[in-house]
Coordinates of C-alpha atoms in Angstrom, one line a residue:
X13 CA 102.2 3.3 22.0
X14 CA 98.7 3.6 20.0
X15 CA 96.2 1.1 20.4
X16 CA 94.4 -1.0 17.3
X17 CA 90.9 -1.4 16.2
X18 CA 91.0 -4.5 15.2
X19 CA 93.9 -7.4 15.3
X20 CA 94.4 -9.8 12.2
X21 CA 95.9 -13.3 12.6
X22 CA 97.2 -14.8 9.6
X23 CA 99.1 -13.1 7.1
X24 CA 97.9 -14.8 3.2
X25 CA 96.4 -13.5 0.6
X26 CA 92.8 -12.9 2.3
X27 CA 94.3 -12.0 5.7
X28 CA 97.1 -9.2 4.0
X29 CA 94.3 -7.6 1.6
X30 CA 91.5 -7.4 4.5
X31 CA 94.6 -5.7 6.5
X32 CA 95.0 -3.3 3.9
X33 CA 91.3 -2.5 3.3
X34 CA 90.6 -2.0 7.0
X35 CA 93.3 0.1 7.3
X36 CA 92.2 2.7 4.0
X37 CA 89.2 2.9 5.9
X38 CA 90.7 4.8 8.9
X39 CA 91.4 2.3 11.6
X40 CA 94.5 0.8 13.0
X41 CA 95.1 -2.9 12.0
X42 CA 97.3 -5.0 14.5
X43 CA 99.2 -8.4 12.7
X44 CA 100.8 -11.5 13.8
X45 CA 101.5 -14.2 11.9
X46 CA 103.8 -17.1 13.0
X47 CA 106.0 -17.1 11.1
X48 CA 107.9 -13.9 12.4
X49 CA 109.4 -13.2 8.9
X50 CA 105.8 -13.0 7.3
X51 CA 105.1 -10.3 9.3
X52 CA 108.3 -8.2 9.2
X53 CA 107.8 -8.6 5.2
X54 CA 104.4 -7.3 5.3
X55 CA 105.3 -4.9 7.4
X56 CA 108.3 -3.1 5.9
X57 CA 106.8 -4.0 2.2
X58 CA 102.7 -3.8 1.7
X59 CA 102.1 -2.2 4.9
X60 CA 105.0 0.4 5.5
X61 CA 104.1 3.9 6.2
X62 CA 100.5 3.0 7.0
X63 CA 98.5 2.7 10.2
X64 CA 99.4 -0.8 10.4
X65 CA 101.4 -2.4 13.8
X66 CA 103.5 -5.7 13.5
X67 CA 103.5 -7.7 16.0
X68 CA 106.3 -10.6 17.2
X69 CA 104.4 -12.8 19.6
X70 CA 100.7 -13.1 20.6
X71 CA 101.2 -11.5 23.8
X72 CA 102.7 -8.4 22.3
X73 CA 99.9 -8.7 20.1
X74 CA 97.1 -8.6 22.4
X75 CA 98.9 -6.0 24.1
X76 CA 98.0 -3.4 21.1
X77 CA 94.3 -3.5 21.1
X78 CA 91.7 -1.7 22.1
X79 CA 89.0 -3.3 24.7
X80 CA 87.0 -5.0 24.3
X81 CA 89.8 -6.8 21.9
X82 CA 89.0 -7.9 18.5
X83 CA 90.9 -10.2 16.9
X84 CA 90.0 -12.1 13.2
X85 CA 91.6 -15.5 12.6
X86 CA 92.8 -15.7 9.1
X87 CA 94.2 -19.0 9.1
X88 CA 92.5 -22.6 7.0
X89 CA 89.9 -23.7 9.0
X90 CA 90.2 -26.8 11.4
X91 CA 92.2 -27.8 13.4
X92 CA 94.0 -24.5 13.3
X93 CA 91.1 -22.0 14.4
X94 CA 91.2 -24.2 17.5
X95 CA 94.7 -24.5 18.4
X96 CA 94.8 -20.3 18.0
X97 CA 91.7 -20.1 20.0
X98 CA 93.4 -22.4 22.9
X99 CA 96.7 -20.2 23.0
X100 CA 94.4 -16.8 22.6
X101 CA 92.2 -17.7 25.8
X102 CA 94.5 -17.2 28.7
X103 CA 95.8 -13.9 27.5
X104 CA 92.2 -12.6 27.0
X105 CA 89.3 -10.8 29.1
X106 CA 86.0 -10.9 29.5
X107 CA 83.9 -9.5 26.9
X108 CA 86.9 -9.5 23.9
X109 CA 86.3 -11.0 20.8
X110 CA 87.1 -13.5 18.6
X111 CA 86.6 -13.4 14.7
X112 CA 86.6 -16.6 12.2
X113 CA 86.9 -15.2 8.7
X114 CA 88.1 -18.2 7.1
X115 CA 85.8 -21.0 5.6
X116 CA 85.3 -22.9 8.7
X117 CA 82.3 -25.8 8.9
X118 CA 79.4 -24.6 10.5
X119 CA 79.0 -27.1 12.9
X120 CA 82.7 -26.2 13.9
X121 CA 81.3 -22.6 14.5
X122 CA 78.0 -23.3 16.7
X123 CA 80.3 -25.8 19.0
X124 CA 83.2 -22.6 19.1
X125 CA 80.4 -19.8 19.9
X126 CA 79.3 -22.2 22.7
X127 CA 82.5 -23.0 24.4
X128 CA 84.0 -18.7 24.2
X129 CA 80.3 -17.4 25.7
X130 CA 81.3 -20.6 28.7
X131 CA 84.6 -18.2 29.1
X132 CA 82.3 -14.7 28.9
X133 CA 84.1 -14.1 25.3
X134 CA 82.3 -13.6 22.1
X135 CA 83.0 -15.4 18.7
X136 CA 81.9 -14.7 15.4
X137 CA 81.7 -17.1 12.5
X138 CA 82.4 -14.4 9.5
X139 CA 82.5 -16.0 6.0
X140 CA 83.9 -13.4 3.5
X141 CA 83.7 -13.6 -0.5
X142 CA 85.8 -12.4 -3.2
X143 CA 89.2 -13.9 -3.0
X144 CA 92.1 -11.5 -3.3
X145 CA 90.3 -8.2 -5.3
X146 CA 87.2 -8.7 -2.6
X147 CA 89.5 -8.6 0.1
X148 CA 91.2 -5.8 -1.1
X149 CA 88.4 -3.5 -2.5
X150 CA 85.1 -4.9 -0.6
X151 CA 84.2 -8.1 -0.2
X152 CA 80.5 -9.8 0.8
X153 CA 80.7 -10.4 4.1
X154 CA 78.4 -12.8 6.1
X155 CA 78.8 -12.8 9.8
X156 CA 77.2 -14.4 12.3
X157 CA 77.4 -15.9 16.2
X158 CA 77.3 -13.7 19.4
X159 CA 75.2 -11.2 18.6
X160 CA 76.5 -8.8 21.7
X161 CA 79.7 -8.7 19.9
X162 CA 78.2 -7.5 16.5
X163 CA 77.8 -3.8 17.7
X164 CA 81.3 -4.0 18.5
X165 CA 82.5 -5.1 15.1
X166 CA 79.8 -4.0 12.9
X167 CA 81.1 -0.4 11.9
X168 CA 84.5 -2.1 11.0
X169 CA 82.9 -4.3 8.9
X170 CA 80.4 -2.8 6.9
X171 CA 83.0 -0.2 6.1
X172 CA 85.1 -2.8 4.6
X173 CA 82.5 -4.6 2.6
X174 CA 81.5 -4.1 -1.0
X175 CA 78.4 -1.7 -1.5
X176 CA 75.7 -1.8 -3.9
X177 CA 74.7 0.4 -7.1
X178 CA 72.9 2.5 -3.8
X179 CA 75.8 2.0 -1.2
X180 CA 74.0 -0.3 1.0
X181 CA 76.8 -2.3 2.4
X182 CA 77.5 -5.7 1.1
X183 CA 77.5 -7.3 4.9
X184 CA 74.9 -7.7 7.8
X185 CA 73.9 -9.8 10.8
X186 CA 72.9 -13.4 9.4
X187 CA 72.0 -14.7 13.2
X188 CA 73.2 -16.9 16.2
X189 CA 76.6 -19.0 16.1
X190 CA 76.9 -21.5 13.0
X191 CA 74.4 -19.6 10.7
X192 CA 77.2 -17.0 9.2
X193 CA 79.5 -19.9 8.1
X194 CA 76.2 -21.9 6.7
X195 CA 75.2 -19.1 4.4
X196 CA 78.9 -19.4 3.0
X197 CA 78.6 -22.9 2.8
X198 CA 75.5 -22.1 0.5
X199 CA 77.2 -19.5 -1.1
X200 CA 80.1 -21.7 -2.2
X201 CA 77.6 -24.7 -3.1
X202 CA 75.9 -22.4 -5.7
X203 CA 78.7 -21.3 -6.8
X204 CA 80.2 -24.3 -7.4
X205 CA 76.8 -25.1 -9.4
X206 CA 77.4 -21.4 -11.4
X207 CA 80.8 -22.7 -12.9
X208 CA 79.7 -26.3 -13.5
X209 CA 76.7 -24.8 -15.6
X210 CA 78.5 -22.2 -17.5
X211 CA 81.5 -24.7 -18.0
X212 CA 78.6 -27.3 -19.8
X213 CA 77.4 -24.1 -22.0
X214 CA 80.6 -23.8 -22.7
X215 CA 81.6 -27.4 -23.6
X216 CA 77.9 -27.4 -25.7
X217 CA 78.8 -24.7 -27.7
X218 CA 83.3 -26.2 -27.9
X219 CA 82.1 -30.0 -28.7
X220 CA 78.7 -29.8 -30.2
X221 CA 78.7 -26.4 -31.8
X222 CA 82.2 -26.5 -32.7
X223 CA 82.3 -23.2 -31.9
X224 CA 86.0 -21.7 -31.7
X225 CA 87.0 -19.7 -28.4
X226 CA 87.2 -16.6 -29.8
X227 CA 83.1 -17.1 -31.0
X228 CA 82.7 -18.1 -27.5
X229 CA 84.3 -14.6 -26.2
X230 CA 82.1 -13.2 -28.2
X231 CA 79.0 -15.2 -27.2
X232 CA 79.7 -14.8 -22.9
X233 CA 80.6 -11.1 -23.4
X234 CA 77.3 -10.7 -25.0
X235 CA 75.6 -12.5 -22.7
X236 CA 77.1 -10.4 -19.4
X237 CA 75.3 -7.4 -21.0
X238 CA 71.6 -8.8 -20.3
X239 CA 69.8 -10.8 -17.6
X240 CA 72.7 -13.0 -17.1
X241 CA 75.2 -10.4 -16.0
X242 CA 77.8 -11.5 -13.3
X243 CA 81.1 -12.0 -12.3
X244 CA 81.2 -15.3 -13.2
X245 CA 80.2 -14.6 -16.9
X246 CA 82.1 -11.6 -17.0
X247 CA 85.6 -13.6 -16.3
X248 CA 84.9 -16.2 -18.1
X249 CA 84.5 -14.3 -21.4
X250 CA 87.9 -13.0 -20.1
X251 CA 89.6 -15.7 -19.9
X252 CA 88.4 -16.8 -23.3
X253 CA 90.3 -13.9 -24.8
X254 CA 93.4 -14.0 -22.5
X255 CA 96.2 -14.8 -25.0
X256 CA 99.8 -15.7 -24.4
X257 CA 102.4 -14.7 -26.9
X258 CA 99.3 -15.1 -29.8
X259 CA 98.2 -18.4 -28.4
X260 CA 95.1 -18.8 -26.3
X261 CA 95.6 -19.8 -22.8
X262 CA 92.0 -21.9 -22.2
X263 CA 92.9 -23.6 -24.9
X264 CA 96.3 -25.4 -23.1
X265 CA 94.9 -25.6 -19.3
X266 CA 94.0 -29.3 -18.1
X267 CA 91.2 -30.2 -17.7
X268 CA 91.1 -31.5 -14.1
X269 CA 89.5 -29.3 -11.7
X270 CA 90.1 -29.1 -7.7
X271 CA 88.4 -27.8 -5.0
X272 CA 88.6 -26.6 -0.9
X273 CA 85.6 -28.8 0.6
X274 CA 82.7 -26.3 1.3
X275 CA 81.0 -27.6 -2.0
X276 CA 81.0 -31.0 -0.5
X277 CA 79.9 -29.3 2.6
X278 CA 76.8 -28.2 1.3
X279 CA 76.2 -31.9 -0.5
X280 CA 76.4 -33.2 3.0
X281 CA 74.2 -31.0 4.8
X282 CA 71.4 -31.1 2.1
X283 CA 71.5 -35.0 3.0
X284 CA 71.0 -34.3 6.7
X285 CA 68.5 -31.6 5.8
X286 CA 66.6 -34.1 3.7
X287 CA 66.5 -30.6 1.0
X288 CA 67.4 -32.1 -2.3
X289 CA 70.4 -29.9 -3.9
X290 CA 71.1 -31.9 -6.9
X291 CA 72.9 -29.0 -9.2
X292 CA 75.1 -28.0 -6.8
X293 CA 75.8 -31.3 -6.0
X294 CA 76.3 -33.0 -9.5
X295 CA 78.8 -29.9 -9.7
X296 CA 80.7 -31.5 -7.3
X297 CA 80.5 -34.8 -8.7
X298 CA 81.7 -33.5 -12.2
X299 CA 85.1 -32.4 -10.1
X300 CA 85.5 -35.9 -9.4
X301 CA 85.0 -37.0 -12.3
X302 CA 87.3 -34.3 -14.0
X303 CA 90.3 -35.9 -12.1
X304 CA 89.9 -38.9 -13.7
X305 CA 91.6 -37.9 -16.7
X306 CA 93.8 -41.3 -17.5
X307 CA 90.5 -43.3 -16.7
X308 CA 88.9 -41.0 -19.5
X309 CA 91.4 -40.6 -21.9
X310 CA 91.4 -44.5 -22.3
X311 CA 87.7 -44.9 -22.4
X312 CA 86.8 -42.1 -24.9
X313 CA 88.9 -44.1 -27.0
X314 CA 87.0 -47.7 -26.4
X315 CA 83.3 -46.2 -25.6
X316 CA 80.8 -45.9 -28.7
X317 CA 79.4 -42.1 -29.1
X318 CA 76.3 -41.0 -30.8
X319 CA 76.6 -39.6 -34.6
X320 CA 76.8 -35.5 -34.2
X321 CA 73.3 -34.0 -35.6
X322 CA 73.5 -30.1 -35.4
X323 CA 70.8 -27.7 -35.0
X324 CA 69.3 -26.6 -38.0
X325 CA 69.7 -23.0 -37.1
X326 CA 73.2 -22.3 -35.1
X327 CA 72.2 -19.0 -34.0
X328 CA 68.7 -19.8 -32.4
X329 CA 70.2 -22.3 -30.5
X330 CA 73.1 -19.8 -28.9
X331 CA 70.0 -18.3 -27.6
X332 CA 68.2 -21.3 -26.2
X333 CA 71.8 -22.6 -24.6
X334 CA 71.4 -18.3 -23.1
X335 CA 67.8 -19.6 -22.0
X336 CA 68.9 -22.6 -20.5
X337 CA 71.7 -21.4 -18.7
X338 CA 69.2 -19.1 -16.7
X339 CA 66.8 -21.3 -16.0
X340 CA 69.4 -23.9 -14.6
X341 CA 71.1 -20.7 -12.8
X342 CA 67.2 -20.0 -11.0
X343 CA 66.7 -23.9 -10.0
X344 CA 70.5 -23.8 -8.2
X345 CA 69.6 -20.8 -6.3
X346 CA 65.8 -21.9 -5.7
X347 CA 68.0 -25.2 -4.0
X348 CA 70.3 -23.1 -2.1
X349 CA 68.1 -21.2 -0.6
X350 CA 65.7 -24.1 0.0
X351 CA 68.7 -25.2 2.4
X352 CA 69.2 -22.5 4.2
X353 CA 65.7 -22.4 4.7
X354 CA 65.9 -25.9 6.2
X355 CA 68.7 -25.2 8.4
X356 CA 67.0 -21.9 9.3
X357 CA 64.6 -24.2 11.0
X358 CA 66.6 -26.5 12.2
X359 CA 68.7 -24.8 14.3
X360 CA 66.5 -22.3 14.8
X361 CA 68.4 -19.3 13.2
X362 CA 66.0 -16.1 12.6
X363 CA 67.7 -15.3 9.2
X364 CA 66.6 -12.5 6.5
X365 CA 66.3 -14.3 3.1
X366 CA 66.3 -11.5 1.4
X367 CA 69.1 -9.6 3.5
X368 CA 71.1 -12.7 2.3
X369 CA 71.0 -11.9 -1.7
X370 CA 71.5 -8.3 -0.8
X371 CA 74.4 -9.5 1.1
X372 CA 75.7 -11.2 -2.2
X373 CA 74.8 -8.6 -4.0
X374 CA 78.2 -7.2 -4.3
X375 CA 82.2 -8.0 -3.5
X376 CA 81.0 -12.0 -4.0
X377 CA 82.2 -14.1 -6.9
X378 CA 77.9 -15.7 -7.0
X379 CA 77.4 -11.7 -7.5
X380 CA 75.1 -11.2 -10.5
X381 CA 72.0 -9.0 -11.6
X382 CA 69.4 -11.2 -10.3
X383 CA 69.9 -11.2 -7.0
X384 CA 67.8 -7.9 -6.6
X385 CA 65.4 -10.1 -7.9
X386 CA 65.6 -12.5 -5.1
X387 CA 65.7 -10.2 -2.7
X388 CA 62.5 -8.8 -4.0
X389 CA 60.8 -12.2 -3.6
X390 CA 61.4 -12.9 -0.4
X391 CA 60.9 -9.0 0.5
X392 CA 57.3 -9.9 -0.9
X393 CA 57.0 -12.9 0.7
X394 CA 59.4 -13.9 3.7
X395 CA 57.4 -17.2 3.9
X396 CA 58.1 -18.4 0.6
X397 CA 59.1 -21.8 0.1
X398 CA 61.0 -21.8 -3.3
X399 CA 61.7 -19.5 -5.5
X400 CA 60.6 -21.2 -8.3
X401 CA 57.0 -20.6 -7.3
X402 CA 57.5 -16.6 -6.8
X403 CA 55.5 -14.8 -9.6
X404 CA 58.8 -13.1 -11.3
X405 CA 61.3 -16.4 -11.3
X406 CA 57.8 -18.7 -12.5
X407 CA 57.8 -16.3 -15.1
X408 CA 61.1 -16.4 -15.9
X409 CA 61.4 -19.9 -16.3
X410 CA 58.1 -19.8 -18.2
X411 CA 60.0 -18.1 -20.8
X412 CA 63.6 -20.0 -20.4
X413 CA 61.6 -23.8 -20.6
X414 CA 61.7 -24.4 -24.5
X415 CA 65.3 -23.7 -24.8
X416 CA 66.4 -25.6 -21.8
X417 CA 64.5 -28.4 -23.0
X418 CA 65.7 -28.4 -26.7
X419 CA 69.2 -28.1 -25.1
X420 CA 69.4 -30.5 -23.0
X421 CA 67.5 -33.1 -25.4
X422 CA 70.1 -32.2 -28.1
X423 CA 73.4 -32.5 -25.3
X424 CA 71.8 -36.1 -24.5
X425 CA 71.7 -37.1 -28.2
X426 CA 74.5 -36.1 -29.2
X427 CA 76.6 -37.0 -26.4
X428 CA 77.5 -33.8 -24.6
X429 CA 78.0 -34.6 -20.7
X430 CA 75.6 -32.0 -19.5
X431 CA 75.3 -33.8 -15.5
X432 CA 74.3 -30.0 -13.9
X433 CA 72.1 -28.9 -16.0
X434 CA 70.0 -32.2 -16.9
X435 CA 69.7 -32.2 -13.0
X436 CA 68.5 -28.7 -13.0
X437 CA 66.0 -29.6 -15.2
X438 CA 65.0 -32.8 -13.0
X439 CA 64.8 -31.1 -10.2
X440 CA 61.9 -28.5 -11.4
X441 CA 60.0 -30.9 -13.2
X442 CA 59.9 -33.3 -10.2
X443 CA 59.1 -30.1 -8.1
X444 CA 56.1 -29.5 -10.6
X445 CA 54.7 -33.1 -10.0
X446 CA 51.4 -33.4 -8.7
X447 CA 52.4 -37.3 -8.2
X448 CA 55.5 -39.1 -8.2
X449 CA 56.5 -42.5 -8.8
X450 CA 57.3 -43.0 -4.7
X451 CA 54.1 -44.9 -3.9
X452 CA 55.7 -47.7 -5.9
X453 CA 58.6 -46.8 -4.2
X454 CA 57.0 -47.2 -1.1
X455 CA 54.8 -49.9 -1.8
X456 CA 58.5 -51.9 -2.3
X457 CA 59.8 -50.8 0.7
X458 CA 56.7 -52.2 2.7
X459 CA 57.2 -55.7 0.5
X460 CA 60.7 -56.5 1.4
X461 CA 61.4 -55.0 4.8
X462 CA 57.0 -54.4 6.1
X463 CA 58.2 -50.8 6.4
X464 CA 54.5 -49.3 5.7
X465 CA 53.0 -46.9 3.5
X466 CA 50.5 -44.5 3.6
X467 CA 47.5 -44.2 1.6
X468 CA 45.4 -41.5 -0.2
X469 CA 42.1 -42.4 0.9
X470 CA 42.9 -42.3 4.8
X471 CA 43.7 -39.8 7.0
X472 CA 47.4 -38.6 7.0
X473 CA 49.6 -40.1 9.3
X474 CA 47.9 -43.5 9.2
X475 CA 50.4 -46.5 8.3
X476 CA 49.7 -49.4 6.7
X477 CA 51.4 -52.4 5.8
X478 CA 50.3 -55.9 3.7
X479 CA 51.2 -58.9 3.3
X480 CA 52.4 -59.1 -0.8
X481 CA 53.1 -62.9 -0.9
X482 CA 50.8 -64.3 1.6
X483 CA 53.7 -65.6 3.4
X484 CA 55.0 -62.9 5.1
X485 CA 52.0 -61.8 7.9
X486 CA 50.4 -58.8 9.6
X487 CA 53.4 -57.7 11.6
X488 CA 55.3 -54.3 10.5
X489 CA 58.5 -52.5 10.9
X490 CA 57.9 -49.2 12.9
X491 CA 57.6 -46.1 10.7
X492 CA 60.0 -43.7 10.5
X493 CA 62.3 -41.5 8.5
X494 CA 66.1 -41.0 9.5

């Protein structure tokens, strides 16, 4: 009986297409799925007459593949990547192999690599990007967790992965257990912040332009031709021109958005973190709102709006909303990465910056021109703190600034929800304050709860406290920050 490369558990969209990619590459894919029928239907349908084994039950299953075993759990994240881990540990040996390729929480990852290296296994946390056409074609692959099993798995993978204009493969190492599922936690945070920011130039140019959708077509598919070229523009000027039997199809979609959870994810962490990630997160916060559609219906009849004032010149103003959505696209990436840095440090993960953007280079839905860019950056600097203060993005916004601020001053007055990119904007020009309103802010915490402050004419790290009202005494909270 021949053996298999590589076994796939899990047999939906992702897990089928990465089947079928790893296989056109020239290695012998194993399934299961449990439901038996799944994988007899792959099998004599997708997969029939290829180098592809089916497989009834997990011990048949292990029973096809090569040592040291590799085996990639395609399956939703949770509770399920553990139960499949549980039944997959008496049947396997020392030194095999366990792959996560769904979008499974970090912290989930670091506690799994922990417990398999107790058993002498391996486990990799592997976020892959792309959806169905990645995982078919090449996706961006980010894996990360035992590194001893990485020379084991790396061939299959960067073989599979999407490659860049120079065919450098759109996957490498990121580093020790939870930091491969992080970086797709990042990835899907400013992703989330990519199509809450083109979905508010969009709704500028629909509500307060009055543009039609086919001017909008226009409009994107111009706009993907120049320094804002990605996927994300690209399919949206698509789907602004999809028709139905004559009719346009944006036009009759609800607008009530969902989402999986990594975007909330990433909201969470940056509170742990203490990073502020106020795009990405707003994006998330504009999903919730979305749902509220009976709540808004009824109040967009009852709530006063401002009197419409339009530009003065229609065209320069398509250009500044261009500008804007740029600069806004820099900030949610400059917040991104300022979280991975944080959790770089935190957990003490030895990750390449720039590696990352080459990683998303390609195969990812965040994939777009600019990345080089960032790669660039930190290639010139691996120290550097934000990427707003790297000469070519400072520049960059330099350029972008007027526009964003015209646009954003003329969504607020004329009543355009805009909640991503006025905290875009927020965020740089509290990042470009010398000083900041929190010694007020501090100088209230010390009044009501003697919580301390410190002060600019002593030394750091000296605390003081007084006593506001007379009444209150000398003696303080301890300091601290949680």
């Amino acid at each position: 009986m021949k053996s298999a490369d590589i076994g796939i558990i899990g047999l939906a969209v992702m897990g089928e297409n990465l089947c079928l990619n790893i296989e056109s590459k020239g290695f012998c894919v194993s399934v299961y799925n449990r439901t038996v029928q799944k994988t007899q239907d792959f099998i004599s349908s997708r997969a029939k007459g290829k180098n592809i084994i089916g497989c009834d039950n997990l011990e048949e299953f292990i029973g096809t593949l090569k040592t040291p075993r590799k085996i990639m759990l395609m399956v939703k994240a949770g509770q399920v990547v553990d139960d499949f881990i549980s039944m997959l540990l008496p049947l396997l040996n020392e030194g095999d192999i366990i792959i996560d390729g769904g979008n499974s929480h970090y912290l989930d990852s670091i506690r799994r690599t922990k417990h398999l290296e107790q058993s002498k296994l391996y486990f990799i946390g592997a976020g892959v990007s792309g959806g169905e056409e990645g995982a078919l074609n090449g996706p961006s692959i980010m894996p990360g967790g035992s590194y001893a099993a990485w020379e084991h798995i790396k061939d299959i993978f960067t073989a599979i992965s999407a490659k860049t204009e120079d065919m450098s493969p759109c996957c490498g190492w990121v580093s020790s257990d939870g930091a491969g599922h992080f970086v797709k936690m990042v990835h899907n945070g400013i992703e989330y912040g990519d199509m809450q920011l083109i979905c508010e130039a969009y709704q500028i140019m629909r509500q307060y332009l009055c543009m039609s959708t086919d001017e909008m077509h226009v409009v994107f598919n111009d706009w993907n031709k120049g320094r804002l070229n990605s996927y994300l523009i690209k399919i949206t000027a698509d789907i602004l021109a999809y028709k139905e039997n004559g009719v346009i199809v944006i036009d009759n979609i609800l607008d009530q958005a969902g989402q999986k959870g990594t975007g909330k994810w990433a909201g969470v962490a940056s509170f742990e973190l203490g990073v502020p990630l106020t795009t990405i997160s707003e994006a998330v916060y504009a999903r919730f709102l979305s749902t509220l559609k009976n709540e808004r219906m009824y109040a967009s009849k009852i709530l006063p709006s401002p009197k419409i004032v339009l530009p003065e010149n229609k065209v320069a103003f398509i250009s500044s909303i261009k500008n804007a959505l740029y600069a806004a696209k820099v900030i949610s990436y400059a917040q991104g990465f300022a979280l991975l840095k944080s959790a770089a440090k935190e957990y003490n993960w030895q990750i390449d910056f720039g590696n990352i953007a080459l990683i998303w280079r390609g195969g990812c839905i965040i994939r777009s021109a600019f990345l080089d860019n960032i790669k660039d950056a930190f290639s010139n600097n691996p120290n550097l703190d934000n990427l707003l203060v790297d000469p070519f993005f400072k520049s960059e916004i330099e350029k972008s600034q007027e526009g964003f601020r015209d646009v954003c001053a003329a969504a607020m007055l004329n009543g355009v929800s805009i909640p991503a990119f006025s905290s875009a904007l927020a965020y740089y020009d509290g990042y470009r304050a010398a000083c900041l309103p929190a010694n007020l802010l501090q100088a209230q915490r010390d009044y009501f709860g003697a919580h301390t402050y410190e002060r600019l004419d002593m030394p750091k790290g000296e605390f003081f406290h007084t006593n506001w009202t007379g009444k209150g005494g000398n003696t303080s909270s301890s300091s601290y920050n949680a």
